[in-house]
mmCIF file of C-alpha atoms in Angstrom:
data_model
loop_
_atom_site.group_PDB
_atom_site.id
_atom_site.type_symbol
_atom_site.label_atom_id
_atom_site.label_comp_id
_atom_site.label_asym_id
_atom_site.label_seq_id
_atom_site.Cartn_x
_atom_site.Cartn_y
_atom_site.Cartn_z
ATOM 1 C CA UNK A 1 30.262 23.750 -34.201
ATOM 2 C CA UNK A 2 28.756 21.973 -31.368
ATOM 3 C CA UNK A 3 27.545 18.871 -32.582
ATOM 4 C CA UNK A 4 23.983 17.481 -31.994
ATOM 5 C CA UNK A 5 24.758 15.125 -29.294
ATOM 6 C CA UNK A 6 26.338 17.800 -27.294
ATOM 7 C CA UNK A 7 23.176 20.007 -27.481
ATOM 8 C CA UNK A 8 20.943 17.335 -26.500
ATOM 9 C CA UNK A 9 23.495 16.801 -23.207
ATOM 10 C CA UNK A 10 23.280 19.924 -22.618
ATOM 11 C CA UNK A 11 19.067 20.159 -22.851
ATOM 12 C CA UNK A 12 19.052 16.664 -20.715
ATOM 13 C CA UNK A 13 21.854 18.144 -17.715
ATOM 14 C CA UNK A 14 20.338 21.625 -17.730
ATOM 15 C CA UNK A 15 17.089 19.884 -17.122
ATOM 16 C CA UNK A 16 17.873 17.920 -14.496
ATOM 17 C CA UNK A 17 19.772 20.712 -13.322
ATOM 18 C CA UNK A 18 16.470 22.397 -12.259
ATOM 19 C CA UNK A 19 15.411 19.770 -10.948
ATOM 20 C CA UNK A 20 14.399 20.131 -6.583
ATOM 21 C CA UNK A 21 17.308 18.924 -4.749
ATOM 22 C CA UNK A 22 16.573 16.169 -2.935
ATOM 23 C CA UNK A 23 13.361 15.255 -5.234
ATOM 24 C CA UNK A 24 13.228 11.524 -6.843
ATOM 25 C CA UNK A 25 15.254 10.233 -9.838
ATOM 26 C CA UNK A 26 13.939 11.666 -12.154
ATOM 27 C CA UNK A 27 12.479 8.965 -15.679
ATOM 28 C CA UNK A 28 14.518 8.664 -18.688
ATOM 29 C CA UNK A 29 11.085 8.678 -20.479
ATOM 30 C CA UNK A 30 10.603 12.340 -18.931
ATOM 31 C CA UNK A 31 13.941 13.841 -19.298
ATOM 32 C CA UNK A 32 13.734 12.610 -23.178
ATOM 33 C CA UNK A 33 10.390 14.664 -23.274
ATOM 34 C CA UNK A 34 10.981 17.717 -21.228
ATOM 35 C CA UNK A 35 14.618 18.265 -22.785
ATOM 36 C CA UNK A 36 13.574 17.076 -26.354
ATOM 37 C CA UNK A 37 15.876 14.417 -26.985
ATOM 38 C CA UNK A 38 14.996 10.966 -28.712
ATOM 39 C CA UNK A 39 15.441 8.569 -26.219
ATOM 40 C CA UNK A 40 17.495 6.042 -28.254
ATOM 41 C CA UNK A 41 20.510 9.110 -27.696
ATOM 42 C CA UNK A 42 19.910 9.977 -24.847
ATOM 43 C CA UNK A 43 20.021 6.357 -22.981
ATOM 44 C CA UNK A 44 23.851 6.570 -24.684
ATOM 45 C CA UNK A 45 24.521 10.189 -23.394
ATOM 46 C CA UNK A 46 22.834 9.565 -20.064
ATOM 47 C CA UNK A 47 25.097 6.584 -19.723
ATOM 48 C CA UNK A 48 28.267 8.636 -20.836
ATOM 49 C CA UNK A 49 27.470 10.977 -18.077
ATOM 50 C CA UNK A 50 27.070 8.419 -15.513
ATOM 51 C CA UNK A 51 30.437 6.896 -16.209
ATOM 52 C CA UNK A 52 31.994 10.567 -15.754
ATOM 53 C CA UNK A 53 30.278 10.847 -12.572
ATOM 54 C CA UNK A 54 28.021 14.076 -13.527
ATOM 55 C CA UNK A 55 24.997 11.660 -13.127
ATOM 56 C CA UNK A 56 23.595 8.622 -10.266
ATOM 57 C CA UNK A 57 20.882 6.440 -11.992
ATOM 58 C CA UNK A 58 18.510 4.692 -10.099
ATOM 59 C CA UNK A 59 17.213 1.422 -11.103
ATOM 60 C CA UNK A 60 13.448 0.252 -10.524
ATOM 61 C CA UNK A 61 10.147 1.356 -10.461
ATOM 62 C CA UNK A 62 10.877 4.532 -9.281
ATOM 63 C CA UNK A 63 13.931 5.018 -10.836
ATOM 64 C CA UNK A 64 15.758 7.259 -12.992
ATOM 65 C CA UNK A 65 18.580 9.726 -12.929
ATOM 66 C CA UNK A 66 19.835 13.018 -10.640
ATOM 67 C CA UNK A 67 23.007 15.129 -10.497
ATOM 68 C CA UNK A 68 25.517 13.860 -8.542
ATOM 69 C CA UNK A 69 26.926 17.488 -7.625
ATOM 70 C CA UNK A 70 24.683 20.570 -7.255
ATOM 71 C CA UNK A 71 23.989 22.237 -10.580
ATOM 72 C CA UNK A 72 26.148 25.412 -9.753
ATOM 73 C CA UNK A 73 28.955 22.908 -9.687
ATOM 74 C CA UNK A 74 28.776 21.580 -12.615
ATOM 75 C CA UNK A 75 30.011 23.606 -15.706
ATOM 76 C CA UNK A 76 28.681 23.259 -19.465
ATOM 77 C CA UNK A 77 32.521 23.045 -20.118
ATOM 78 C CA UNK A 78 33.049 20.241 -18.378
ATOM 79 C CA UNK A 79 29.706 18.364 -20.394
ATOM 80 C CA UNK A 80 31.016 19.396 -23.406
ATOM 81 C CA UNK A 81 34.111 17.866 -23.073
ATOM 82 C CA UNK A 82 32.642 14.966 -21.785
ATOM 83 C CA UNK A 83 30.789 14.046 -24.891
ATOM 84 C CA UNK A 84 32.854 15.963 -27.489
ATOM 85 C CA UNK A 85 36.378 15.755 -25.891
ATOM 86 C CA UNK A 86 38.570 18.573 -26.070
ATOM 87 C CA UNK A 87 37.286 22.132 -26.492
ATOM 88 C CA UNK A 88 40.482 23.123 -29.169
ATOM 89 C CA UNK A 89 39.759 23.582 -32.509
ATOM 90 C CA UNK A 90 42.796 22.238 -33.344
ATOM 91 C CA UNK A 91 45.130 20.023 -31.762
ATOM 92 C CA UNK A 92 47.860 22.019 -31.509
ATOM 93 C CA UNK A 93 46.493 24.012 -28.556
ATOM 94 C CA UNK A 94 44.337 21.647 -26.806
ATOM 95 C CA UNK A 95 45.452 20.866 -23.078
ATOM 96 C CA UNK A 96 44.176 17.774 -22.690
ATOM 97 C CA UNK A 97 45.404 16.254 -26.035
ATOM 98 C CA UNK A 98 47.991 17.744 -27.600
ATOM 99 C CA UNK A 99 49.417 17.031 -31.314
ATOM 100 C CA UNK A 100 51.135 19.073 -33.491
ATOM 101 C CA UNK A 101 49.719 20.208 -36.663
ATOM 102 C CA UNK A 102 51.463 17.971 -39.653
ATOM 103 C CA UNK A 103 51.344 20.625 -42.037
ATOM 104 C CA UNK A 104 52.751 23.506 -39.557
ATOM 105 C CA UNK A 105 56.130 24.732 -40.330
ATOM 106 C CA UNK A 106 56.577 26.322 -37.094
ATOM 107 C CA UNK A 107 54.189 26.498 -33.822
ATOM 108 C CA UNK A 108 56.414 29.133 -32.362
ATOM 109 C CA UNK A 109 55.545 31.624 -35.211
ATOM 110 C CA UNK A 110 52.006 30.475 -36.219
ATOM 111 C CA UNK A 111 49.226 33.169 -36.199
ATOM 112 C CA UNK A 112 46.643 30.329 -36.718
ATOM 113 C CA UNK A 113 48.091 28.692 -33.438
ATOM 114 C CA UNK A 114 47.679 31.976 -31.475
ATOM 115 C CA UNK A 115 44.366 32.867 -32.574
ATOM 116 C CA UNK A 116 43.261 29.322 -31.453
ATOM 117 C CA UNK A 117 45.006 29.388 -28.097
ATOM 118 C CA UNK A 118 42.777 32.989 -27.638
ATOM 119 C CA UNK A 119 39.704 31.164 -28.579
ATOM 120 C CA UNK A 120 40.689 28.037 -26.890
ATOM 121 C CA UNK A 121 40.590 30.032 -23.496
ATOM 122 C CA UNK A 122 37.953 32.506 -24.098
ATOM 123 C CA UNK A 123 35.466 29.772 -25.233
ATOM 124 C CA UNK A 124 36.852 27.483 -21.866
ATOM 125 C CA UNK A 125 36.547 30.600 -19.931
ATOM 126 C CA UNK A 126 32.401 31.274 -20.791
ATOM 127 C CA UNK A 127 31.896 27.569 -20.754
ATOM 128 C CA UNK A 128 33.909 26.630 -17.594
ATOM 129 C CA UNK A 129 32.432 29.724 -15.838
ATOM 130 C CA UNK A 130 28.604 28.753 -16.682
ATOM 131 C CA UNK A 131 26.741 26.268 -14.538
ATOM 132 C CA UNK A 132 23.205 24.367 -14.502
ATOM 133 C CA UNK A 133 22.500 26.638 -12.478
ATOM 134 C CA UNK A 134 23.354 29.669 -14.253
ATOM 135 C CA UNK A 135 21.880 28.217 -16.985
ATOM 136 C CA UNK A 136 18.722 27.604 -15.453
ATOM 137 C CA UNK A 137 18.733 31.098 -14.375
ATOM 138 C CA UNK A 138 19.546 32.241 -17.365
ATOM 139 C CA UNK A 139 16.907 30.474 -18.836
ATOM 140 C CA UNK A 140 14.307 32.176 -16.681
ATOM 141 C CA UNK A 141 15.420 35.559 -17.288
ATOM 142 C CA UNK A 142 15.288 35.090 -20.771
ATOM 143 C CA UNK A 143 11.807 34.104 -20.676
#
């Protein structure tokens, strides 16, 4: 399951991610209330973001935070992973860090392992293949 922190990255990057491009940082204060997100998380999330590079913050008076890419480059995958880590369910099939199961006698004939790997890619396929921007859209439509 996706945890809470995840969602609320996901509500605070799809937000911005409608954001005009080219329009002014947008205020912590007003991503918290737009995307719904107590602002004690999200100043931690924001900041996990930043350090990623999926986010520039602005400092001052008229600061606040803005996409670094354009929101049909960035994927919910790749937020996801930011905050959560890998997308695997277990870490036998994850890509990005790998470990075998202690209790598996085999990984070569494990059904468990091969239904993973299937979800593993189908679930990095939808994510990694939906923007901001789809999202956005996908939003509207569904209004």
């Amino acid at each position: 399951m996706l945890t809470q922190r995840s969602r609320y990255a996901l509500r605070a990057m799809i937000f911005l991610g409608g954001a005009p491009v080219g329009g002014p940082p947008i205020p912590m204060t007003r991503i918290a209330a737009e995307a719904n997100v107590p602002r004690k998380f999200l100043e931690l999330i924001l900041a996990d973001l930043r350090e990623s590079g999926l986010l520039h913050s602005h400092r001052g008076k008229m600061g606040g935070y803005r996409l670094s890419r354009p929101s049909h480059l960035i994927s919910l995958g790749e937020i996801i992973r930011i905050i959560e880590g890998p997308l695997a369910l277990v870490p036998c099939v994850s890509r990005t860090a790998y470990r075998p199961c202690l209790d598996c006698k085999s990984e070569a004939d494990c059904a468990i392992r091969f239904a993973m790997m299937r979800v593993r890619d189908e679930t990095a396929r939808i994510l990694d293949g939906t923007s901001l921007a789809d999202a956005n859209a996908e939003e509207l439509v569904a209004a």
